mmCIF file with all atom_site columns, C-alpha atoms in Angstrom:
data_model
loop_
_atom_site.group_PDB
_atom_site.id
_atom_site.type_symbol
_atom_site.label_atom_id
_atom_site.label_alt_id
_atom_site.label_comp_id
_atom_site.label_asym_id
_atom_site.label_entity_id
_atom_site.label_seq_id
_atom_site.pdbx_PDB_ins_code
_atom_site.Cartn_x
_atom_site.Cartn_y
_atom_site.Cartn_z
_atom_site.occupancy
_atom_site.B_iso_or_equiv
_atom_site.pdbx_formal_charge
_atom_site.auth_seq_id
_atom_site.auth_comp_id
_atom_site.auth_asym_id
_atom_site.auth_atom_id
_atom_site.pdbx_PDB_model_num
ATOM 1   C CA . UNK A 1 1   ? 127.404 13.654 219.989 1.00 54.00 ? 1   UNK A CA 1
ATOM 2   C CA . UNK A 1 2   ? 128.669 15.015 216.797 1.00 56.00 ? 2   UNK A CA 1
ATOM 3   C CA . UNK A 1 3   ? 127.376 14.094 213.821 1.00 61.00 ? 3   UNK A CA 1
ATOM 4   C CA . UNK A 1 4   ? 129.630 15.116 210.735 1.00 60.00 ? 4   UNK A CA 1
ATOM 5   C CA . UNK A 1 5   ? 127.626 15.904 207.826 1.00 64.00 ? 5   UNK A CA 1
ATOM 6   C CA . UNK A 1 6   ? 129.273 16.443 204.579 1.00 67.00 ? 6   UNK A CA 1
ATOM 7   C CA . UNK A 1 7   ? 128.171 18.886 202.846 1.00 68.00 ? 7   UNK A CA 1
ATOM 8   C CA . UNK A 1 8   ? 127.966 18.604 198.588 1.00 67.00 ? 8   UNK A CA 1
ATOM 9   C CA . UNK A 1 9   ? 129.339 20.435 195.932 1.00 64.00 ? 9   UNK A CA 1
ATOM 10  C CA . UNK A 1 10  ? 126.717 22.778 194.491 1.00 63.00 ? 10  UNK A CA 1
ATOM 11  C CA . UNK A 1 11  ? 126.086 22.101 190.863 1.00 61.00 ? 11  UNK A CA 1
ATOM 12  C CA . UNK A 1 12  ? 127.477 24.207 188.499 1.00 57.00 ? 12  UNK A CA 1
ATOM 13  C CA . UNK A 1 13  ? 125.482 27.418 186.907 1.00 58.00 ? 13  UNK A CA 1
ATOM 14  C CA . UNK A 1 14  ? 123.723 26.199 183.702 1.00 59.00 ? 14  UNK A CA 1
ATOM 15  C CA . UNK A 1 15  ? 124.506 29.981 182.888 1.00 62.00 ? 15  UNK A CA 1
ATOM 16  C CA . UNK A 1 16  ? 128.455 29.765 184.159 1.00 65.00 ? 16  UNK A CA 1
ATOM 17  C CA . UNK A 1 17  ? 128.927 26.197 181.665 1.00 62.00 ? 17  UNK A CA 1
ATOM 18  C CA . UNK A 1 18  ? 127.239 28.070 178.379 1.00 66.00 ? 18  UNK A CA 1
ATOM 19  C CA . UNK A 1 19  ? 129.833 30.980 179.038 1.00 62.00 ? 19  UNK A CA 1
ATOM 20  C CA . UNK A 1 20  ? 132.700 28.645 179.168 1.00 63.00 ? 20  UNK A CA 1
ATOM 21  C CA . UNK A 1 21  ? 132.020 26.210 176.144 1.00 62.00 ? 21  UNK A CA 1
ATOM 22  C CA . UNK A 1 22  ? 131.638 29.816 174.665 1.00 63.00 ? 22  UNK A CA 1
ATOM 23  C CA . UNK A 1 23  ? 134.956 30.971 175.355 1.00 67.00 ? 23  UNK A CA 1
ATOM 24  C CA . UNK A 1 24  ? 136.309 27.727 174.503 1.00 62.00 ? 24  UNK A CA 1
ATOM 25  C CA . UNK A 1 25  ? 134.526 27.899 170.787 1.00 62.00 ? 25  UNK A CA 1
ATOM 26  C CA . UNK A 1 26  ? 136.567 31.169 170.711 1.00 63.00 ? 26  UNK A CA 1
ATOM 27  C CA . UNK A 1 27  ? 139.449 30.223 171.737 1.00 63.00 ? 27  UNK A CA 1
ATOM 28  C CA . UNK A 1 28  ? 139.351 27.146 168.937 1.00 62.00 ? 28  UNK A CA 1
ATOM 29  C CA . UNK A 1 29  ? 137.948 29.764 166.708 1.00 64.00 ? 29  UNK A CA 1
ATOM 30  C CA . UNK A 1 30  ? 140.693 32.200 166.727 1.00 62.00 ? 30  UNK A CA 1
ATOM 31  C CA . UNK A 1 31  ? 143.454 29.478 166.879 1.00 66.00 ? 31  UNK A CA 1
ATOM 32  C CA . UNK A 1 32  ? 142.300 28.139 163.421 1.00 62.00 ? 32  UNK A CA 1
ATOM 33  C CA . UNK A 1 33  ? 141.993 31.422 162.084 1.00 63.00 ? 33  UNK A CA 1
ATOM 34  C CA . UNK A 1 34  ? 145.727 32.414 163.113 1.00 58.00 ? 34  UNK A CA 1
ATOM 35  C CA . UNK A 1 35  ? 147.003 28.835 161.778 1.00 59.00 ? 35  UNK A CA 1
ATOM 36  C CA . UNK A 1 36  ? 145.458 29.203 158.707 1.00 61.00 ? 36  UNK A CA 1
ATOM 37  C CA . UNK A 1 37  ? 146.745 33.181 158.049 1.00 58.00 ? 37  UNK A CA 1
ATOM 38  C CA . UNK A 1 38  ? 150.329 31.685 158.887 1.00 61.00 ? 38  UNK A CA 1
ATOM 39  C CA . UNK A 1 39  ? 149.720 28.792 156.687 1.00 57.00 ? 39  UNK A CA 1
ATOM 40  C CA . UNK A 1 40  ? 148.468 31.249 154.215 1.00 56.00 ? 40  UNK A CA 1
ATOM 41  C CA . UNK A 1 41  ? 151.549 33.593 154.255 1.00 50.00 ? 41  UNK A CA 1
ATOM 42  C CA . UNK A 1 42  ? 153.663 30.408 154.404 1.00 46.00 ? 42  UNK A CA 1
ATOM 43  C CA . UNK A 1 43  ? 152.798 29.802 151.087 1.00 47.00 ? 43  UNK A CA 1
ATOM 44  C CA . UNK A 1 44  ? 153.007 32.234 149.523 1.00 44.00 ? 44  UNK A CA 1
ATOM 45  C CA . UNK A 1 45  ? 156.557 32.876 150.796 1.00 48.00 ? 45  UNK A CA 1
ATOM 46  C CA . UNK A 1 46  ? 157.169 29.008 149.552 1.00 47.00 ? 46  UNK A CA 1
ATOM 47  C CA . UNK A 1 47  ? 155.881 29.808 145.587 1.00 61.00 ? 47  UNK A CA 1
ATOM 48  C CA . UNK A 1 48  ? 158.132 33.121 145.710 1.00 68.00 ? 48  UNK A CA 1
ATOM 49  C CA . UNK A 1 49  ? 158.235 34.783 142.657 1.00 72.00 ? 49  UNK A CA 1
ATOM 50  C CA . UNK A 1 50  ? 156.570 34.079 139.707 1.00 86.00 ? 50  UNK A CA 1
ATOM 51  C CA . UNK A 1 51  ? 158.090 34.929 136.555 1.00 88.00 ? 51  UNK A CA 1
ATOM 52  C CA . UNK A 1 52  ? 155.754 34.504 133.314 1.00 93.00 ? 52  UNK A CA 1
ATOM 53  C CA . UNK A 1 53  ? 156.321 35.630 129.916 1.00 96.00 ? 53  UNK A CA 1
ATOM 54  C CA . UNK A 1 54  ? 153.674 37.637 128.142 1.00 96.00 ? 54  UNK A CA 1
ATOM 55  C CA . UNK A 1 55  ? 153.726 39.269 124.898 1.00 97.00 ? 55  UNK A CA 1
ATOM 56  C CA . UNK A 1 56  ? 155.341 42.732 124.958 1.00 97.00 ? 56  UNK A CA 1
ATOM 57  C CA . UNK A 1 57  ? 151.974 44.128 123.194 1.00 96.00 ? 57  UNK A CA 1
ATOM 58  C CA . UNK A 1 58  ? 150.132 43.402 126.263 1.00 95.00 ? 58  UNK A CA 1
ATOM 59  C CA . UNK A 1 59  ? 152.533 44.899 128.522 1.00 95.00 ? 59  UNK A CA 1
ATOM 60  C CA . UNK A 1 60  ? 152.380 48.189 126.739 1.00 96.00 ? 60  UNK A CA 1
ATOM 61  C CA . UNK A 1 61  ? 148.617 47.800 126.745 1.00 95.00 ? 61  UNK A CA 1
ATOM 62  C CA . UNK A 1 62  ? 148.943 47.559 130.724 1.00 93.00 ? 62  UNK A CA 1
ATOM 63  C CA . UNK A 1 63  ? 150.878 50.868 131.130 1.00 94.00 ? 63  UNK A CA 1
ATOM 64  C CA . UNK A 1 64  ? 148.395 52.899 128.473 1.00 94.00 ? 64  UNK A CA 1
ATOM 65  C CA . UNK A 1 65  ? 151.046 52.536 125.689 1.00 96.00 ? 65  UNK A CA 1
ATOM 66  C CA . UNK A 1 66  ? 151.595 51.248 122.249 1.00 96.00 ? 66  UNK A CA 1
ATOM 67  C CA . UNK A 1 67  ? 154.038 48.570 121.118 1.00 96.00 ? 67  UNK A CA 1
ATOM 68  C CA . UNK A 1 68  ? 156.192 50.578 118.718 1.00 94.00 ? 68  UNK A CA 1
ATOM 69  C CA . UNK A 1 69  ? 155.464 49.455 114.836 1.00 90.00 ? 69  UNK A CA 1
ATOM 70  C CA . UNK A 1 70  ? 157.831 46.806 113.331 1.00 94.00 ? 70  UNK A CA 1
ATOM 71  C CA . UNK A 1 71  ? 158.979 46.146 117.108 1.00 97.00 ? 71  UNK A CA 1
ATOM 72  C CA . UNK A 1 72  ? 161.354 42.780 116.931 1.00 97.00 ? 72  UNK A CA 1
ATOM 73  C CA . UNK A 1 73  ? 163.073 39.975 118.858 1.00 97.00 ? 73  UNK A CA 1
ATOM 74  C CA . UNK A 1 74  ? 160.342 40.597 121.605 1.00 98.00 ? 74  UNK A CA 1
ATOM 75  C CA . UNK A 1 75  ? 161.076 39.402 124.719 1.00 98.00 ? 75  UNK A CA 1
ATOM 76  C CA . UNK A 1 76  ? 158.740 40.451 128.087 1.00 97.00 ? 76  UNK A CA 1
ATOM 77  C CA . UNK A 1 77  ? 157.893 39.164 131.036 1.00 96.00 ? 77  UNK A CA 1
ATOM 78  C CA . UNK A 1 78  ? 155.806 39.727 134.168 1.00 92.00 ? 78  UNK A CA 1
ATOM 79  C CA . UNK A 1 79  ? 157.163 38.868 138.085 1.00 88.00 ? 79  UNK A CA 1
ATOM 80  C CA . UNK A 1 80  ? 154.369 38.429 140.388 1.00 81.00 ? 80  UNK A CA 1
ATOM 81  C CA . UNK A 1 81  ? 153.993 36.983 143.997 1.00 73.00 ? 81  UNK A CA 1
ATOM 82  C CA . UNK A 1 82  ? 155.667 37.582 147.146 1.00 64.00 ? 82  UNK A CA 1
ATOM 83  C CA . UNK A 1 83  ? 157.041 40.935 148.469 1.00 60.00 ? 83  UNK A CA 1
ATOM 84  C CA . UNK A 1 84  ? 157.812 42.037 145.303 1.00 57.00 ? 84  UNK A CA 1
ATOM 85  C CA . UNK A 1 85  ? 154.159 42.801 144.215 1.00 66.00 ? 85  UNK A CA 1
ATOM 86  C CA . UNK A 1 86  ? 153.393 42.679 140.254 1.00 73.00 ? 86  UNK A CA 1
ATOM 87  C CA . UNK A 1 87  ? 156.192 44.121 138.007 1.00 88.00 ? 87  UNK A CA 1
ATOM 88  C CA . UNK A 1 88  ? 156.687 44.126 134.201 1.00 94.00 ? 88  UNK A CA 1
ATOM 89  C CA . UNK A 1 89  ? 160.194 43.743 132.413 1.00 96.00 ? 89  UNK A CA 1
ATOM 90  C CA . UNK A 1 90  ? 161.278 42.920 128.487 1.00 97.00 ? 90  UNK A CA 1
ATOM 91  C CA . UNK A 1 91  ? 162.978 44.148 125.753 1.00 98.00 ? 91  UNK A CA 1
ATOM 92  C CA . UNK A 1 92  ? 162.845 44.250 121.831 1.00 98.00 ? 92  UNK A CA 1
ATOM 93  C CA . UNK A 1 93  ? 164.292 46.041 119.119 1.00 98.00 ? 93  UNK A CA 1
ATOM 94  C CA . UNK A 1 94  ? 163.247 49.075 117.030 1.00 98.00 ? 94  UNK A CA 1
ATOM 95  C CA . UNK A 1 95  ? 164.362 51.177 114.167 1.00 97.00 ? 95  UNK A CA 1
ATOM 96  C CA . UNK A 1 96  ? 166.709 54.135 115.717 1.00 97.00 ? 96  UNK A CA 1
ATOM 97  C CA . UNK A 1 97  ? 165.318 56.485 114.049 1.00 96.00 ? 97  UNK A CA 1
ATOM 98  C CA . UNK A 1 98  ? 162.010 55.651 115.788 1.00 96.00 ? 98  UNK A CA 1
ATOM 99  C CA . UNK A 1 99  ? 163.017 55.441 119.064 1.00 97.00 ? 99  UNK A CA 1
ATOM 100 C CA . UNK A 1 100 ? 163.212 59.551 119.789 1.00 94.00 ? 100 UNK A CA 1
ATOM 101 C CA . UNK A 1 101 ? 159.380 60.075 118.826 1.00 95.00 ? 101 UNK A CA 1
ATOM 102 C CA . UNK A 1 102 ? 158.541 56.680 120.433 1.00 96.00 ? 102 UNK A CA 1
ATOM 103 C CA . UNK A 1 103 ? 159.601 57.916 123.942 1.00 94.00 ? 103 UNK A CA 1
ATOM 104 C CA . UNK A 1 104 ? 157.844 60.983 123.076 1.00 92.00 ? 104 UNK A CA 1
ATOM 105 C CA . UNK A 1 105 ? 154.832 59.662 122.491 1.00 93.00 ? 105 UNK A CA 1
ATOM 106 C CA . UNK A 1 106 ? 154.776 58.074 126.106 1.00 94.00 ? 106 UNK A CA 1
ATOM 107 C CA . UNK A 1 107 ? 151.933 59.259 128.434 1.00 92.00 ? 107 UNK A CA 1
ATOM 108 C CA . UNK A 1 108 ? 152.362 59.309 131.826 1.00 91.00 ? 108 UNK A CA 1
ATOM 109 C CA . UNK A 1 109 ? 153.741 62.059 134.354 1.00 91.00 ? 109 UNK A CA 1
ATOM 110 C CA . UNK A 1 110 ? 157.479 62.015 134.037 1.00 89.00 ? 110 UNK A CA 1
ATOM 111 C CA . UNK A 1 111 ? 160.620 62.032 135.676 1.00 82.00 ? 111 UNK A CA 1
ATOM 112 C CA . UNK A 1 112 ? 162.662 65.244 134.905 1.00 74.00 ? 112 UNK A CA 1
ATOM 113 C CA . UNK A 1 113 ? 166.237 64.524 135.674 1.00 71.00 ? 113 UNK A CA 1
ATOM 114 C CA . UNK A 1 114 ? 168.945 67.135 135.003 1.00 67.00 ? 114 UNK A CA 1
ATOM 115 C CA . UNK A 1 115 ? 170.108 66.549 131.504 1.00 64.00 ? 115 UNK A CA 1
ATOM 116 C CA . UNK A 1 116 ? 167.072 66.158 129.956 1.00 67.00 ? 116 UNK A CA 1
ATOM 117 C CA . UNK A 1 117 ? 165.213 67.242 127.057 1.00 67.00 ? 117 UNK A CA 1
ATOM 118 C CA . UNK A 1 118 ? 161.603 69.492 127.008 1.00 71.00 ? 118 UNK A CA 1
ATOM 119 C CA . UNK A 1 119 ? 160.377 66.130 126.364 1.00 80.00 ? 119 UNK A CA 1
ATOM 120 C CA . UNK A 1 120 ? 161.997 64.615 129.485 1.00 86.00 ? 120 UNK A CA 1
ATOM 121 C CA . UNK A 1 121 ? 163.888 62.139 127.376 1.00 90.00 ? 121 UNK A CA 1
ATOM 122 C CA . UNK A 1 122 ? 167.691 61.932 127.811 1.00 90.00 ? 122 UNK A CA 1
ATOM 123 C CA . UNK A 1 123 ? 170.277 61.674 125.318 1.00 90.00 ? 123 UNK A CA 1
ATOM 124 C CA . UNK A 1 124 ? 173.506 59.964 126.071 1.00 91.00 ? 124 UNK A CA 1
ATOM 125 C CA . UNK A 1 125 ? 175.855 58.843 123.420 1.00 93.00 ? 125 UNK A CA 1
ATOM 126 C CA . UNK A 1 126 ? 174.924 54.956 123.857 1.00 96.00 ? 126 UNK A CA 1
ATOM 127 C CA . UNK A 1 127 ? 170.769 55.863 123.524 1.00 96.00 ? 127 UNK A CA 1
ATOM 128 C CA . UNK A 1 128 ? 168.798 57.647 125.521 1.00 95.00 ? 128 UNK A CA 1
ATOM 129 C CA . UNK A 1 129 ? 166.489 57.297 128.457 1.00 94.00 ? 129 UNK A CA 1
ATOM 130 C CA . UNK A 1 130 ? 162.933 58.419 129.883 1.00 94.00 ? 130 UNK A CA 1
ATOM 131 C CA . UNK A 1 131 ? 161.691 57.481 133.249 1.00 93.00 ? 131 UNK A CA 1
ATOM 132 C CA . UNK A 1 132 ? 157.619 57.798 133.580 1.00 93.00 ? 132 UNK A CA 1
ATOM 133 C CA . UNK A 1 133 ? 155.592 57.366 137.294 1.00 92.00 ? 133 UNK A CA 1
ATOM 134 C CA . UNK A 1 134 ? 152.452 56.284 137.643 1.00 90.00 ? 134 UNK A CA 1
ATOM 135 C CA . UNK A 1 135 ? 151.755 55.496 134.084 1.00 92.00 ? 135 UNK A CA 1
ATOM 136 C CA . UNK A 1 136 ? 148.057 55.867 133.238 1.00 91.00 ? 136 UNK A CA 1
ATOM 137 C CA . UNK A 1 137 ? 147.324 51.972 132.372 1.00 88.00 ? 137 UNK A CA 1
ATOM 138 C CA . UNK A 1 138 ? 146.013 49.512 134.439 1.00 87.00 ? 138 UNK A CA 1
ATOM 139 C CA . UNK A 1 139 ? 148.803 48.350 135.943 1.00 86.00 ? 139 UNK A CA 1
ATOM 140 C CA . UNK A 1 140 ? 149.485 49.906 139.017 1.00 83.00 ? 140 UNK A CA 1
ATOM 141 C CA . UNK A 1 141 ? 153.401 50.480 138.704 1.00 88.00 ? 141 UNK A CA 1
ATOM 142 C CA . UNK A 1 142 ? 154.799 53.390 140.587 1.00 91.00 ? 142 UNK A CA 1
ATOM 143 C CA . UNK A 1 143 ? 157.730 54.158 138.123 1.00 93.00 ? 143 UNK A CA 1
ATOM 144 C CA . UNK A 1 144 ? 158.892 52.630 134.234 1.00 95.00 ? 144 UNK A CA 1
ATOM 145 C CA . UNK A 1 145 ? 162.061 52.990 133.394 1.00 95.00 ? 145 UNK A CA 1
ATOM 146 C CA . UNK A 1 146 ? 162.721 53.192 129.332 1.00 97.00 ? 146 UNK A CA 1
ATOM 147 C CA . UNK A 1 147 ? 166.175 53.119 128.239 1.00 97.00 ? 147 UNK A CA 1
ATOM 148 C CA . UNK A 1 148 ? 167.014 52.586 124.416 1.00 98.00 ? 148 UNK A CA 1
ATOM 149 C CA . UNK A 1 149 ? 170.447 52.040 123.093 1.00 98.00 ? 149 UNK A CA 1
ATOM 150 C CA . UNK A 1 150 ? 171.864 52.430 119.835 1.00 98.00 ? 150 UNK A CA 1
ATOM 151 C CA . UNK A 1 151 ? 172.782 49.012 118.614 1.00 97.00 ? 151 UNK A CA 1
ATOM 152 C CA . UNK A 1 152 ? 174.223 49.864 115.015 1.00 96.00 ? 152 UNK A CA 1
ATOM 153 C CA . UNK A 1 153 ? 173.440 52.756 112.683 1.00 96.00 ? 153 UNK A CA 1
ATOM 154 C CA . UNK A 1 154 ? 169.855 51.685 111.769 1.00 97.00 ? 154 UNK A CA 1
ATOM 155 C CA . UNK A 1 155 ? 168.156 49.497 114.846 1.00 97.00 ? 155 UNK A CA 1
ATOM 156 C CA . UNK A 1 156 ? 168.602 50.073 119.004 1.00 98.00 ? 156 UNK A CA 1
ATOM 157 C CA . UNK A 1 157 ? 167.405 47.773 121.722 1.00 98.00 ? 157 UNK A CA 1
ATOM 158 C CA . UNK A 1 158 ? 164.287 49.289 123.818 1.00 98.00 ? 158 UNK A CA 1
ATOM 159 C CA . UNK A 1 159 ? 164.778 47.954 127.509 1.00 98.00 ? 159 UNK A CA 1
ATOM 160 C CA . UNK A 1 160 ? 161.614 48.657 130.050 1.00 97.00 ? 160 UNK A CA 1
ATOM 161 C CA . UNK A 1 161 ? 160.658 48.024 133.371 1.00 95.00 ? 161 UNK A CA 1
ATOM 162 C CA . UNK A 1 162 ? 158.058 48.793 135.854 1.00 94.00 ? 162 UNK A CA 1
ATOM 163 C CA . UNK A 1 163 ? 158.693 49.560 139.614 1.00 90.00 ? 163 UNK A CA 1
ATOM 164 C CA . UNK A 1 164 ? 156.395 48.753 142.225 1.00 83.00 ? 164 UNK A CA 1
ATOM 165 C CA . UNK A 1 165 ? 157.683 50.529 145.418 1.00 76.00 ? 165 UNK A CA 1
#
């Protein structure tokens, strides 16, 4: 005679259930933290760009300059957001025959292309031209571009803007 015993299931480790609702809070934990950093990035690739104007004094201020004295017709603004990091742009005018010792005055290390002056500005006949990296301000802009041309006898347009490579 055979008698046929089953045998139960042993209970589960109290140590072996703790480890798995531990991995499980992990898993959950790690999940949410990758949804929110592509939720996160998402955004920010939604707003793209944001252009702002700001007053061309400031933007000077930010690269350790000046605004040039009786600057005019001012017109700057400041992209921020996405890949394109934090750059400056704008324009205004000046009187020509302060544009030469305005460039001059310029701190910053600077670009010495062929063609230029001790003073690294360029002279072309439509203006001239300086290029400064790293300027000493706060704003942390890898290369400015300055390029003034001669709009009549007595006034040229100043055109600037800041690289962020």
């Amino acid at each position: 005679m055979s008698i046929a015993t089953e045998i139960p299931a042993p209970a589960p480790r109290p140590k072996r259930r703790k480890a798995l609702w531990l991995i499980a809070l992990a898993a959950a934990a790690a999940l949410g933290g990758l949804t929110y950093a592509i939720t996160g990035v998402e955004d920010t690739v939604d707003e793209g760009l944001q252009e702002r104007p700001m007053a061309c004094s400031e933007a000077m201020y930010a690269m350790g300059w000046v605004l040039p004295d009786h600057a005019s017709d001012q017109r700057c603004t400041e992209l921020s957001g996405g890949l394109a990091g934090h750059t400056q742009s704008g324009t205004f005018r000046i009187a020509r025959a302060d544009a030469r010792p305005w460039l001059a005055s310029l701190s910053g290390e600077r670009n010495r292309p062929g063609g230029a002056g001790s003073d690294s500005v360029v002279e072309r006949k439509e203006g001239l031209a300086l290029g400064i990296l790293r300027p000493p301000g706060s704003l942390q802009a890898d290369e400015v571009r300055v390029d003034v041309r001669w709009e009549s006898e007595d006034t040229a347009v100043v055109t600037f803007e800041t690289f962020d490579y």
